Each structure stands twice: as structure tokens, then as C-alpha cells.
Amino acid sequence: MTAPALRTTGLHKSFGSLVVAQDVAISLPQGARYALIGPNGAGKTTLINLITGALRPDSGEILLGEEAITALEPDSRVKRGLARTFQINTLFPDLSPLEAVTLAVCERLGVANVWWRRLVGFRDAVDEAYDILASLNIGAVCYRATRELAYGQQRLLEIALALATKPKVLLLDEPAAGVPRQQGGELFEAIANLSSDITVLFIEHDMEVVFRFASRVIVMVGGRLLVEGTSSEIAADQRVREVYLGRSRHG
Amino acid sequence: MLRAMTLCLGFLALLAGPTSGQAQQTIKIGVILPFSGQFADTGVQLDDGIKLYMQQHGDMVAGKKIEVIRKDVGGIAPEVAKRLAQELVVRDNVDILAGFALTPNALAAAEVSAQAKKFMVVMNAATSIITTKSPYLARTSVTVPQIDEAFGNWVAKSGVKTVYTLVSDYGPGLDAEASFQRAFEAAGGKVVGSVRVPVANPDFSAFVQRAKDANPEGIFIFVPGGTQPAAIGKALASRGITPKDTKIFGQGEITSEDALKSMGDDAVGIVTAFHYDYNHNSPMNREFVAAYNKAFGRNPDIYSIGGYDGMRLIYAALEKTGGKADGQDLIDAAKGMTWESPRGPMSIDPETRDVVQTVYIRRAEKVGEHVANVEFDKVENVKDPVKSRMPK
Amino acid sequence: MAGVADPHQYLAAKQRWAPIEVAFWLAMLLPFVLVPTYLPLASQIAITAIFAVSLDLILGYAGLVSLGHAAYFGLGAYTAGLIAKAGWGEPFSGLLIGGAAAGLFGHLTGYIVVRVRHLALIMITLGIGLLLYEVANRASWLTGGNDGLQGVAMWPLFGSFDFDLYGYTAYAYSLAVLFAVVLAARRLVHSPFGLSLRAIRENERRMPAIGAPSRARLRTIYTIAATIAGIGGALLAQTTQFVSLGALSFERSAELIVILVIGGTGRLYGGVVGAIVYMVARDRLSGMNPQYWYFWIGLMLIGVVLFLPNGILGGLATLLPRRSRAS
Amino acid sequence: MIAPAVGVLFDGFAYGMLLFLLSVGLSVTLGMMNFVNLAHGSFAMVGAYVAVSLMGLGWPFFATLPCAFLVAGVISVGFERTLFRRVYRASDLQQVLLTIGLAFISVAAAAWFYGTMQQPVRLPVYLRTYATFMGINFSIYRLFLIAVALAVTGLLVGALDYTRFGAQVRAAVDNQRMAQGLGVDVDTVFAITFALGSGLAGLGGALAIEIVGLDPNFTFTYLIYVLIVVAVGGLGSIRGSLLAAILLGVSDAAGKYYVPTLGAFLIYLVMVSLLLWRPSGLFGRR
């Protein structure tokens, strides 16, 4: 447990005169549970997009374990163990959850470009997909079309798809967004129960959830890192109070 | 399941359709033409020529009843033409294939004629080689080299030293370019430049300007009938090329009736060569034009005359064989046949089975209110020159 | 399937042969006995069906709308035609070479095509088609230009079956190739690769996040579809022994979309059913009314949109029990 | 050798203007409702046949133009209300199928009522002459065409930018749902826009006869060019359509003049490269 699981140095990104990330350096140790918080527009989702490759940084570097992945395509980063979920459901409406997760497993196994063998022939992949879905309590609905699933179930499917890639580092963009509080708690229990091999960074607005599930918290404001620390340090930090906690929670 | 099968069977029944019993006393003619799409007007005019001939001469020949089955090929679609020809032969049991406005379609169908030994009459398609594709095939329209070699020679003889050629970039256009240039240069003229215009994109102005830049004595133009003749006429005028200072020559399409109507006075002086125009001055033609107008409310054009003479050939051949519709008998009867058509004297070359006719040289002139093609010279008994040069 | 089966049974059920599929293929043999004089039409329907299945793979499954698919069809046709003209008239190898040539061109153009979406995609495929058309028109020394390619002489199929006037050989040959193409396509859409195509159609943005290189996938299917289109074109060249510019035309691409949408997209058999319905309707209507048949075709298209919004197969799927859905 | 080139480019410019009139309506309706209307050319054809029929009755050319505009607009809104609105929520392909079906019917109808022949048009003499300037001939008719197109553009842009209706249209093009939420009656706004766009196509059709002729196939003749203008210009953008139409008209003419061997290729090459560079068109947002 020496090298951090994920590290960025000096990430910088701007659109014209609008700077969305400025000198962002974070470091997530193996197996950590980090929360990323900050007011709206602080650049949290942008940071995830930069790390996963959906956006290209203007400068800076991203390391996954020992390896620099800054120049890699998003799908290659996923193959190396960096997975994410989306704040707004980004699923396959007409596929069943079983099909979707099986596909993700096949992608990981490198067999998703096989067109001359039937899907049913890949029994291990199907079993693995079903197990993931069952472990997230959506095994019972996994034969329906995704569009027919309840919203909370779709949020779980987001996570299931990410897990199917067997990530080393998992970036969750407001996994409980739009889910009633009660269910949100269950969802985070599921996240907390993930294997400790997986390093997790999640964006969340609900401070109770943050303080309960995160070992450390990173605060962003205006595209910069403001402060990083344990839950209690953050809760006590004056600057954080000023820029963040002082305002309405979902403002 | 059962329902699906019933559906399938019902569908096949529909496909089978009504199959009319083959009466011994009927001669069936399968007519393949473009009745829809971009060449629809060609198909309609040609078919009207066929209809008029049958109106005037009845549907009984040598004791047999003539029945025409029409098929729409929809445009340049040789595979459809070939299929229709096949189906006409095997399903409808036609004795004669006829029509064919477009060269690729005629070429594809000719294979069926050769294979099935059926008499085939090409009533418009004008590429030279068509008649070589089946020994049972005759043509009553025209070939492009027939017109343009005669014309190239005539233009050179008329004293014009230099021309620029502007043709559409497709089969007939290239044929026209080659034939005209060949004959014009053989007779001592000089081609100072040439340009080929895409068939699909009809703003001619830039091409016309190129021709003007070369400063020739005359310009030779070939474009397909339809919307393009009028467009090129207007482009010539707008780029300042008028027959007063640059002679404009072309195959007859560019001064077709509707082209002249929309060009108006701009067209006056354009010299063209063609085998037929509704203004051709003969009693027979005046009668033909009157009858055509009465039946269809418009003037006949080269397509109409192709269809009309095509039916004339079929009727005459059937008379000669006494109603026998065998391909070999009919083509033997057609070979060498000579008759007077509204277009003038014409015959079927016994060697090549192609049309032999007069090529008229016309000038667009003001006649009363309108501008019309006035014939002022002619080249008689013109054969298709390409086949005369072919090794036998 | 009332209760929740285990995942293997669920997936296996999705790709099992339905009785209606078997019945369908048996029915395709009926023209030999029921309407033997319609075999030339039947073989052209089979060829169009091959072409439509190939479009369905990119349009129905992967969601790429192409208005220039005739480019690959025509390229296959010209390649097969030119080989035969050059003296090698063996049909089967000609078919494969025609498909390979189209596939190669599809692979190369695929690099451009997968970069764009929506209207730009439609227009760029259209542009590629029109450019190839003009190239063929220009290269008349090779292609015969507007007159079409002459002198395509085929040897008998497997050395013993001549391409006859009645079209027995042509239909048997076309039907066999159609069957093989549908079998292959069927295998493909039920493979992991086929699943990834449907996923791209459903949500391309998600694909990189599950580690899928979607552009590479699209290039692969584009190449495969082009190959199949080329095989269809080669078949047309061989059975009619003629190739014309029409094989490459915009009209052919546009008509193909109409055929596929009538039949139903993303359903494997949609293209086949569409080809049968459209071409039979066209043949019947233009036989009855050579000059105005397309009026009725127009009415038919509007009727399909208003009353069968998912195409004929989509309509049947709601009528018949759910087994009939191919995917 | 400047003079001939100027004349050619002028003609190309005028041709571009014609393409603009024919396509601007499609661009706006496509941008606003995402409605793929391949029958757009049919409305242009309606306008053209209206003009020809009225001239046949002895009407002067100029009087037929507003009628072409009106009749095409009114007929189109009839179809919009009864037929098209049923498929706004359907997929693009369904819309393509429906409108192609309608285009087929319109071609058949034109052939039935007017026959398959070319419809000749006789313009008043003063439009058929040429103005000569610095030794270059300028067709009066093409000057007139340019004037009409520029006037239409001015009116459209002005109306869009400065009227309440224009603001509603812009809002609807930008984001239909949000406009609805803000109380814009998107339905009515769209119907009016649709009528306007088709009316302009009708006007374009009437003006096109002199340059390209008229037969029942008119509907399809210009389909490809209109689509190119719409795609290159960018959906929903009037300025984009104008620029694209000019670009295509002029580059086409220039290409034909300077490199005639490239002839038909050039316009497609220009389109493909522009779209690879800017997939949503010159002025496109999406």
C-alpha cells in the first residue's frame, strides 16, 4: 500500500476565459473513501471528466497507480481500472440490466468484439453480471428493459455497470442524486460494503452522508482545491464554512 | 402461426395475380419504358406514338389481335429492364419486346431477346452498339453518330473552321462529342477545345463562359432533352453568346419545342441537326401532327415518331410473315423494309438492322409569333457510321 | 416464461429459433412451385433483402443512418462484373471478391463516417455515395459509364447450373446467399459484439465508461455491413449479367431506407419483409398502372407510418405472441 | 481575364440565392421541430405550378409570385395541421417515410394534372435582357433574383430579431420545452413558421422555373442541393443557410469554370470537408 491509487498533479483546464480547473492536485491512497464537495459550479464533475478522459486537460498529469494515463482514451482508462458513474442516468434504455452489465463484463474480458460466438456461450460473464446485479438488490428486475426500472434501481444499475469493469478506482458523481433520502442511505450502505480493494471518490451534497461514509473530504471552489482533511477537520474549517456550509445545501 | 401462414399464402396469391390464358389468335407486345421519374415524358410521348398508330391502324394484323402490355422501368435501371423483359417473355408470353427509351435498359433487355429469340424493336435508345446485342433486334429511332457525323461534316463544309464542343458527361454526350469531332476534323475543321458538363447539375453559365473564352467560330452542344436545353439556351444568351457573332450548333434536343418556347428570340439562329421535327413540311407529317394533337393535345416529338414508326415496322413485319411471330421470321421480314414516315423516307438496313434515314439541318427562325426549327438542308440516306466501320 | 428464469435461460430464449422463422424460410421456397414465372422478381427481392439486412446492421442495430449505402452495393456489383468480364466467370469466388472489395472500401470510409452523427452523418454518407457515382461515371473506359458494363459472362454455378431465362438458378443462388447472410447476421446480433452495437445505439456516451471503444466497434460493423452490401451487389451483377450506374445511385440508397423502415428496423427480418412487400407492391401497382403507380406507393408509405409506426414487423409483433420478436 | 470570371461568379451567386430561397424554410422547421420534411420540394413545386397556371391565364409574372407564396404556404399548413403533427414525436425515419410518401403523391398529382412535359415560362421582356457593365453581361433576371433573396433575408432576419413573434420562434428553436414553459404557444408558432418556410419554397419554385425549368420531378431534382445547404448552413440558422447557399453557388460556378474536370465532384467535396470540419454546420449549435 505504498503508491496512491490515483494521483493528479497540476491539472489545468479552461474554456476560453472560463477557468474550470486550476492546479488541481489530489492523491487517493489505496482503498480510501474520499468525498468531493463544493458549491455548484465548483468544478467537481469537471474534475471527474478530466480524470476519466471525457475532457482533455490543458496541462497536468493523471496517474493511476504508477502509470500515467493522461494521454489515454477514456475506454483505455476504464480497462486499466478507472470507472465512473454519472450524475444524470446514462444508461441503455432498451437493454435489460442483465444485458448491459454482461456487456460491461465482456468488455473487461476483452470479448465484446467477438461477433461469431453467441452471447449465451459466455456463461461465466453472464453469471458474474447476474451476481453483481443480485449483490445490489436488482437481480429481480434484471430481465426488464432498463427504461421500465424505478429511478432508484436505475441509480443502482449505474453503479453495477461501473463495478462490472472491476475498477481499482471508482468515481461516483452524486450516486444518490434525486433519490429519496431513505433510499439514498441504502445506496451508500451498498457503496460502503464494496471491497476494500476499491478506492472510492464520490461527489455528494448531503453533509450527513459525507461525514458518515467518507474517511477524508476534498473541498473544491471555483475550479481550485480549497482544503482537504478528515470529516472533523472539514467540519471545523472556517473557510469551508464560509464558502460552502454557510449557504443553502442544494443552492 | 396458422395466421402467419395464411398471410404468406395470401400474399403469394396476390403475387401470382390474374394470369390471362394465352390465346392463339393474339400477338402480345411487351413495351418497356420509363413512365415515371426523370424520363417520364420520354416514355409518355413514345407510348402516345404507339397508341396513335394503333388507333389509326386498328389492333388486328394478319388476322391476329395485337395486345400491348406496358411496364414501367422507372429510369436508368438495366436490371429492372432485364427482369421485366424476362418476365414478359416467361410469364406473359409476349412475342415482341418494344419501347426502350434508354440505352442501358435496351442493352440489358437485348440479352433476353437474344436468349429467348424474340423480335425486339428499339424505339428510342440511340447508342450505336445496341443493335449488335441481339440478332433479333431492329431500331426505328436514330443513332447519335448518325446525326452528329453527318452534322460535323456538314458544318465543316459550310465554311466553319473552328468549333468548341460542349457535351453532357455521359454516354450519349460522349458519343456526340466523338462523332462530331471526328467528322468535323476529317472534313478539315479544327476543334479548339471541349468541355463536358455533369449531367446532374444544370447551371451552365461557367461552362459556357469557358467556351466563349476559347473564341471559336462555332460551338457544338449536346445536352439531353428535358430541362437542360432551355437552361443552356439562357446561359448562352446571358454570357453574351448569340448566333449573330458565334455560330451555335447542336443535336436537335437543344431546340426542342419547349426549349424554344422558353428561350424565345434568344434561340433565333441556332443551327441543329435531327431526324424529325413536328414542323417538317410534308403532307403526311401535317396529317400526323394533326392527329396527334387531336388525340393527346400536344405536338409529337422524336420519341413519338420513334414509337409510331416502331409500330409501323411491327405491323408491316407481321403482315409479311402472315402473323407468324417467331423472332427469326420477324427480323427477316424487317430487314430491308422501306417506308415513308412522317419524318420522310426511312428503311431498316438489312445488314445492321439499324435505321437508315434523312438527317435534316434546321435553323431556329421566327415563324409568325413563335420560334420554330426551319429545315434548310438535308443529308439523305444516312446509315449509322460506327457499324459501317466495324469489322464484319 | 412466467416466472423469473435463470439468466442463461433468459438469454437463450432471446435467440432461439422461433417456429415462425422456420416457417418463413420454408415459405421462401414456395415461389419455385407456386409462381415459377416470378422467379426473376423473387431473386431481385432476395438481393434487395440482402442489401436491406446489411443496412439494418448499421442503421437498426448500431444507429448509424446512411444515405449512401449504395456505394458499397455498387462497388461489389462492379467488382464482380469486371472480374467476370475479364474472363473469370466463376460465380461463388466472384461473390466473395465483390464483397471483399466493398468491405475494404467500407473499412476505409468508416474512418470518416464514424466521426460524425445526425444530419452530418447522413450528408457525408450521401456525399461518399455521390462521389463514387461520379467516379464510376467518369471512368467509362472501365465501367462503361452511363451505358453500363457490358460483356459480363457467368460460368454455370458450381459448374453445372446455367443462369437460365426463367431464373431458377438465379433465385436458388440468391436465396441461398440470403439465407447465409441472415444466418451470419443472426449470429452477429446475438453475440457480445451485437450487444455492444445495440448499446451504442441506445447510449453512445456511456460506452467509454464501460471500457468500450465505440468508434472501433462502429468501424467494424460498418466494414461488415459494406461487405454484405457488396455481396448483394455482386449477386445482382451475376444474376442479371449487367451492371449500371444505377447500382451506385442515390435513389437506390434512399429506396433502401424506405424498404427497411417499412419492414421495421433493428429486427433482423425487417429488411427482408420490407423488400418483399415493397417490391411486390411496386411490381403489382406498376403493372396495373405504369404511369401513376407511385401515387399508390406514396399512400402506402403514409399508411405504414400512421398505422404501423414500428414497421410491418413491429405491427406483427404486437399482434402475434411475443415469440416472433427476433431480438 | 477578370471579366469573364466575374460574370460566372455573379451567375453562381444568383444560383446560390435560388438555393437559399428553396432551403431556408426547411432549415428553420428542421431546427425548430426536428421535423424532417422531405416533401419540402413539393411545396416549391406547388408554387411553381401556381405561377405557370396563372401565367397561362394571362396574369403578369410579378402578380403570380405572391400567389405562389400564399398557395404553397396555405397548402403546407393544411398538411401540417392534419398529417405532419401526428408524427412530430415519431422517429426521424418515420418522418422521412411519411414525407417521401407525400412527395411521391405530389409528383403523381403533378403528372396527372399537368402532364409530364416541361412547363415553359415566358417572362416579361424587361426581365429577359441584360445589363452590360464593364463589358460583362449581367442578366436582369438574376439581378432580380438576388434582390428578392436579399430582401427576403432582410425581412426574415429583421422579423426574427425585432418582433415578438421572432423572439418566440427563436425561443422555440433554441429549446422547445423551455419555450413551452415560458408560455409560448409552440404549436401555433410552428404552424406559422412552417407556412412561412413552405411559402418561401413556393416563391423559390416560381422563381426557379426560368433558370431550371419545371416538370413533375421538380420535387426531387433539388432535394440533394437543399439538404446540402441545410446541413452545411446549420439547422435553424437563416444566416447559415444564406452563407452556405452562396458558398455552394459560387464555389460550384468557380469550380466549373476553372477546373471543369472536377465538375460534379467539387460541390460534394466541399460539403464533405466542411461537415468534417464543422459537423453541425457553419452556424449550427448542436
mmCIF file of C-alpha atoms in Angstrom, chain C residues 24-215:
data_model
loop_
_atom_site.group_PDB
_atom_site.id
_atom_site.type_symbol
_atom_site.label_atom_id
_atom_site.label_comp_id
_atom_site.label_asym_id
_atom_site.label_seq_id
_atom_site.Cartn_x
_atom_site.Cartn_y
_atom_site.Cartn_z
ATOM 1 C CA PHE C 24 -40.763 -18.138 -43.134
ATOM 2 C CA TRP C 25 -37.780 -19.834 -44.718
ATOM 3 C CA LEU C 26 -39.906 -22.717 -45.910
ATOM 4 C CA ALA C 27 -42.317 -20.206 -47.427
ATOM 5 C CA MET C 28 -39.407 -18.647 -49.297
ATOM 6 C CA LEU C 29 -39.148 -21.920 -51.220
ATOM 7 C CA LEU C 30 -42.749 -21.728 -52.380
ATOM 8 C CA PRO C 31 -42.147 -19.464 -55.391
ATOM 9 C CA PHE C 32 -40.388 -22.412 -57.098
ATOM 10 C CA VAL C 33 -43.663 -24.296 -57.241
ATOM 11 C CA LEU C 34 -46.376 -21.666 -56.809
ATOM 12 C CA VAL C 35 -45.210 -18.824 -59.009
ATOM 13 C CA PRO C 36 -42.335 -20.159 -61.123
ATOM 14 C CA THR C 37 -42.754 -17.330 -63.642
ATOM 15 C CA TYR C 38 -41.969 -14.770 -60.961
ATOM 16 C CA LEU C 39 -38.514 -16.079 -60.145
ATOM 17 C CA PRO C 40 -36.633 -13.143 -61.708
ATOM 18 C CA LEU C 41 -38.586 -10.822 -59.414
ATOM 19 C CA ALA C 42 -38.099 -13.180 -56.485
ATOM 20 C CA SER C 43 -34.349 -13.228 -56.941
ATOM 21 C CA GLN C 44 -34.172 -9.446 -57.101
ATOM 22 C CA ILE C 45 -36.245 -9.321 -53.941
ATOM 23 C CA ALA C 46 -33.775 -11.671 -52.282
ATOM 24 C CA ILE C 47 -30.893 -9.449 -53.398
ATOM 25 C CA THR C 48 -32.602 -6.320 -52.111
ATOM 26 C CA ALA C 49 -33.263 -8.179 -48.869
ATOM 27 C CA ILE C 50 -29.527 -8.891 -48.500
ATOM 28 C CA PHE C 51 -28.841 -5.227 -49.094
ATOM 29 C CA ALA C 52 -31.508 -4.241 -46.553
ATOM 30 C CA VAL C 53 -30.187 -6.636 -43.912
ATOM 31 C CA SER C 54 -26.789 -5.041 -44.333
ATOM 32 C CA LEU C 55 -28.254 -1.568 -43.807
ATOM 33 C CA ASP C 56 -30.183 -2.812 -40.809
ATOM 34 C CA LEU C 57 -26.940 -3.839 -39.134
ATOM 35 C CA ILE C 58 -25.668 -0.269 -39.144
ATOM 36 C CA LEU C 59 -28.972 1.596 -39.006
ATOM 37 C CA GLY C 60 -31.227 -0.635 -36.967
ATOM 38 C CA TYR C 61 -28.647 -2.064 -34.619
ATOM 39 C CA ALA C 62 -25.860 0.479 -34.371
ATOM 40 C CA GLY C 63 -27.968 3.566 -35.075
ATOM 41 C CA LEU C 64 -25.914 4.939 -37.997
ATOM 42 C CA VAL C 65 -28.213 6.361 -40.670
ATOM 43 C CA SER C 66 -26.593 6.138 -44.084
ATOM 44 C CA LEU C 67 -27.912 7.686 -47.250
ATOM 45 C CA GLY C 68 -25.037 6.378 -49.310
ATOM 46 C CA HIS C 69 -25.141 2.657 -48.759
ATOM 47 C CA ALA C 70 -25.472 2.027 -52.491
ATOM 48 C CA ALA C 71 -21.790 2.932 -52.779
ATOM 49 C CA TYR C 72 -20.841 -0.467 -51.351
ATOM 50 C CA PHE C 73 -23.573 -2.298 -53.218
ATOM 51 C CA GLY C 74 -22.435 -0.762 -56.477
ATOM 52 C CA LEU C 75 -18.770 -1.360 -55.762
ATOM 53 C CA GLY C 76 -19.479 -5.047 -55.164
ATOM 54 C CA ALA C 77 -21.514 -5.157 -58.354
ATOM 55 C CA TYR C 78 -18.837 -3.527 -60.485
ATOM 56 C CA THR C 79 -16.072 -5.639 -58.971
ATOM 57 C CA ALA C 80 -17.927 -8.889 -59.615
ATOM 58 C CA GLY C 81 -18.941 -7.698 -63.063
ATOM 59 C CA LEU C 82 -15.416 -6.681 -64.024
ATOM 60 C CA ILE C 83 -13.943 -9.966 -62.853
ATOM 61 C CA ALA C 84 -16.445 -11.872 -64.949
ATOM 62 C CA LYS C 85 -15.818 -9.606 -67.898
ATOM 63 C CA ALA C 86 -12.091 -10.133 -67.566
ATOM 64 C CA GLY C 87 -12.636 -13.855 -68.047
ATOM 65 C CA TRP C 88 -13.160 -15.286 -64.585
ATOM 66 C CA GLY C 89 -16.845 -16.122 -64.593
ATOM 67 C CA GLU C 90 -16.954 -18.418 -61.580
ATOM 68 C CA PRO C 91 -19.864 -17.041 -59.539
ATOM 69 C CA PHE C 92 -19.011 -18.018 -55.994
ATOM 70 C CA SER C 93 -15.468 -16.654 -55.911
ATOM 71 C CA GLY C 94 -16.668 -13.542 -57.733
ATOM 72 C CA LEU C 95 -19.205 -13.037 -54.993
ATOM 73 C CA LEU C 96 -16.559 -13.189 -52.313
ATOM 74 C CA ILE C 97 -14.200 -10.869 -54.153
ATOM 75 C CA GLY C 98 -17.030 -8.374 -54.731
ATOM 76 C CA GLY C 99 -17.847 -8.456 -51.038
ATOM 77 C CA ALA C 100 -14.191 -8.057 -50.101
ATOM 78 C CA ALA C 101 -13.731 -5.023 -52.343
ATOM 79 C CA ALA C 102 -16.795 -3.343 -50.867
ATOM 80 C CA GLY C 103 -15.665 -4.274 -47.372
ATOM 81 C CA LEU C 104 -12.255 -2.727 -47.958
ATOM 82 C CA PHE C 105 -13.820 0.496 -49.176
ATOM 83 C CA GLY C 106 -16.223 0.375 -46.230
ATOM 84 C CA HIS C 107 -13.302 -0.015 -43.856
ATOM 85 C CA LEU C 108 -11.509 2.999 -45.327
ATOM 86 C CA THR C 109 -14.563 5.243 -45.449
ATOM 87 C CA GLY C 110 -15.506 4.008 -41.988
ATOM 88 C CA TYR C 111 -12.759 6.140 -40.501
ATOM 89 C CA ILE C 112 -14.566 9.227 -41.773
ATOM 90 C CA VAL C 113 -18.117 8.078 -41.225
ATOM 91 C CA VAL C 114 -17.883 7.182 -37.530
ATOM 92 C CA ARG C 115 -16.607 10.631 -36.656
ATOM 93 C CA VAL C 116 -19.946 12.345 -37.261
ATOM 94 C CA ARG C 117 -23.598 11.936 -36.282
ATOM 95 C CA HIS C 118 -27.075 13.096 -37.194
ATOM 96 C CA LEU C 119 -27.519 15.234 -40.289
ATOM 97 C CA ALA C 120 -23.785 15.447 -40.878
ATOM 98 C CA LEU C 121 -23.582 11.663 -40.932
ATOM 99 C CA ILE C 122 -26.439 11.413 -43.411
ATOM 100 C CA MET C 123 -24.916 14.037 -45.654
ATOM 101 C CA ILE C 124 -21.387 12.642 -45.517
ATOM 102 C CA THR C 125 -22.558 9.145 -46.417
ATOM 103 C CA LEU C 126 -24.621 10.730 -49.163
ATOM 104 C CA GLY C 127 -21.544 12.628 -50.324
ATOM 105 C CA ILE C 128 -19.419 9.484 -50.421
ATOM 106 C CA GLY C 129 -22.103 7.748 -52.457
ATOM 107 C CA LEU C 130 -22.419 10.599 -54.938
ATOM 108 C CA LEU C 131 -18.655 10.901 -55.300
ATOM 109 C CA LEU C 132 -18.285 7.220 -56.070
ATOM 110 C CA TYR C 133 -21.122 7.505 -58.571
ATOM 111 C CA GLU C 134 -19.293 10.305 -60.353
ATOM 112 C CA VAL C 135 -16.045 8.337 -60.315
ATOM 113 C CA ALA C 136 -17.782 5.398 -61.976
ATOM 114 C CA ASN C 137 -19.416 7.721 -64.475
ATOM 115 C CA ARG C 138 -16.058 9.307 -65.274
ATOM 116 C CA ALA C 139 -14.201 6.023 -65.562
ATOM 117 C CA SER C 140 -16.286 4.937 -68.512
ATOM 118 C CA TRP C 141 -13.278 3.173 -70.071
ATOM 119 C CA LEU C 142 -13.566 0.730 -67.174
ATOM 120 C CA THR C 143 -17.203 0.778 -66.156
ATOM 121 C CA GLY C 144 -18.911 1.533 -69.434
ATOM 122 C CA GLY C 145 -20.178 4.726 -67.832
ATOM 123 C CA ASN C 146 -23.783 5.524 -68.492
ATOM 124 C CA ASP C 147 -24.213 2.624 -70.921
ATOM 125 C CA GLY C 148 -23.468 0.134 -68.198
ATOM 126 C CA LEU C 149 -20.921 -2.649 -68.014
ATOM 127 C CA GLN C 150 -21.247 -4.962 -70.991
ATOM 128 C CA GLY C 151 -19.992 -8.449 -71.532
ATOM 129 C CA VAL C 152 -20.435 -9.904 -68.069
ATOM 130 C CA ALA C 153 -20.421 -13.614 -68.840
ATOM 131 C CA MET C 154 -21.005 -16.008 -65.972
ATOM 132 C CA TRP C 155 -19.978 -19.623 -65.853
ATOM 133 C CA PRO C 156 -22.571 -22.100 -64.632
ATOM 134 C CA LEU C 157 -22.980 -22.142 -60.880
ATOM 135 C CA PHE C 158 -20.842 -24.923 -59.344
ATOM 136 C CA GLY C 159 -20.010 -25.883 -62.880
ATOM 137 C CA SER C 160 -23.424 -27.278 -63.647
ATOM 138 C CA PHE C 161 -26.285 -24.798 -63.228
ATOM 139 C CA ASP C 162 -26.651 -22.236 -66.004
ATOM 140 C CA PHE C 163 -28.294 -18.880 -65.335
ATOM 141 C CA ASP C 164 -31.497 -19.603 -67.218
ATOM 142 C CA LEU C 165 -34.162 -17.333 -68.618
ATOM 143 C CA TYR C 166 -36.705 -18.468 -66.056
ATOM 144 C CA GLY C 167 -34.429 -17.564 -63.199
ATOM 145 C CA TYR C 168 -34.407 -20.918 -61.382
ATOM 146 C CA THR C 169 -30.671 -20.786 -60.845
ATOM 147 C CA ALA C 170 -30.709 -17.092 -60.046
ATOM 148 C CA TYR C 171 -33.370 -17.453 -57.374
ATOM 149 C CA ALA C 172 -31.873 -20.572 -55.830
ATOM 150 C CA TYR C 173 -28.471 -18.893 -55.722
ATOM 151 C CA SER C 174 -29.818 -15.580 -54.341
ATOM 152 C CA LEU C 175 -31.986 -17.307 -51.785
ATOM 153 C CA ALA C 176 -29.090 -19.436 -50.579
ATOM 154 C CA VAL C 177 -26.884 -16.369 -50.205
ATOM 155 C CA LEU C 178 -29.687 -14.503 -48.430
ATOM 156 C CA PHE C 179 -30.081 -17.388 -46.042
ATOM 157 C CA ALA C 180 -26.371 -17.474 -45.335
ATOM 158 C CA VAL C 181 -26.299 -13.693 -44.806
ATOM 159 C CA VAL C 182 -29.251 -13.789 -42.414
ATOM 160 C CA LEU C 183 -27.668 -16.689 -40.529
ATOM 161 C CA ALA C 184 -24.455 -14.732 -40.156
ATOM 162 C CA ALA C 185 -26.287 -11.551 -39.203
ATOM 163 C CA ARG C 186 -28.362 -13.514 -36.730
ATOM 164 C CA ARG C 187 -25.250 -14.890 -35.129
ATOM 165 C CA LEU C 188 -23.768 -11.410 -35.067
ATOM 166 C CA VAL C 189 -26.681 -9.655 -33.409
ATOM 167 C CA HIS C 190 -26.820 -12.280 -30.683
ATOM 168 C CA SER C 191 -23.106 -12.076 -29.996
ATOM 169 C CA PRO C 192 -21.399 -9.838 -27.450
ATOM 170 C CA PHE C 193 -20.449 -7.619 -30.383
ATOM 171 C CA GLY C 194 -24.091 -7.328 -31.424
ATOM 172 C CA LEU C 195 -24.997 -6.425 -27.879
ATOM 173 C CA SER C 196 -22.376 -3.703 -27.850
ATOM 174 C CA LEU C 197 -23.860 -2.279 -31.074
ATOM 175 C CA ARG C 198 -27.288 -2.043 -29.522
ATOM 176 C CA ALA C 199 -25.698 -0.375 -26.533
ATOM 177 C CA ILE C 200 -24.038 2.184 -28.802
ATOM 178 C CA ARG C 201 -27.400 2.865 -30.419
ATOM 179 C CA GLU C 202 -29.031 3.255 -27.021
ATOM 180 C CA ASN C 203 -26.427 5.478 -25.446
ATOM 181 C CA GLU C 204 -23.098 6.061 -27.064
ATOM 182 C CA ARG C 205 -21.923 8.355 -24.264
ATOM 183 C CA ARG C 206 -21.935 5.540 -21.767
ATOM 184 C CA MET C 207 -19.786 3.240 -23.861
ATOM 185 C CA PRO C 208 -16.335 4.612 -22.989
ATOM 186 C CA ALA C 209 -17.304 4.446 -19.302
ATOM 187 C CA ILE C 210 -17.674 0.691 -19.521
ATOM 188 C CA GLY C 211 -14.411 0.427 -21.358
ATOM 189 C CA ALA C 212 -15.824 0.109 -24.869
ATOM 190 C CA PRO C 213 -14.048 1.729 -27.816
ATOM 191 C CA SER C 214 -17.266 2.593 -29.638
ATOM 192 C CA ARG C 215 -15.700 4.122 -32.734
#
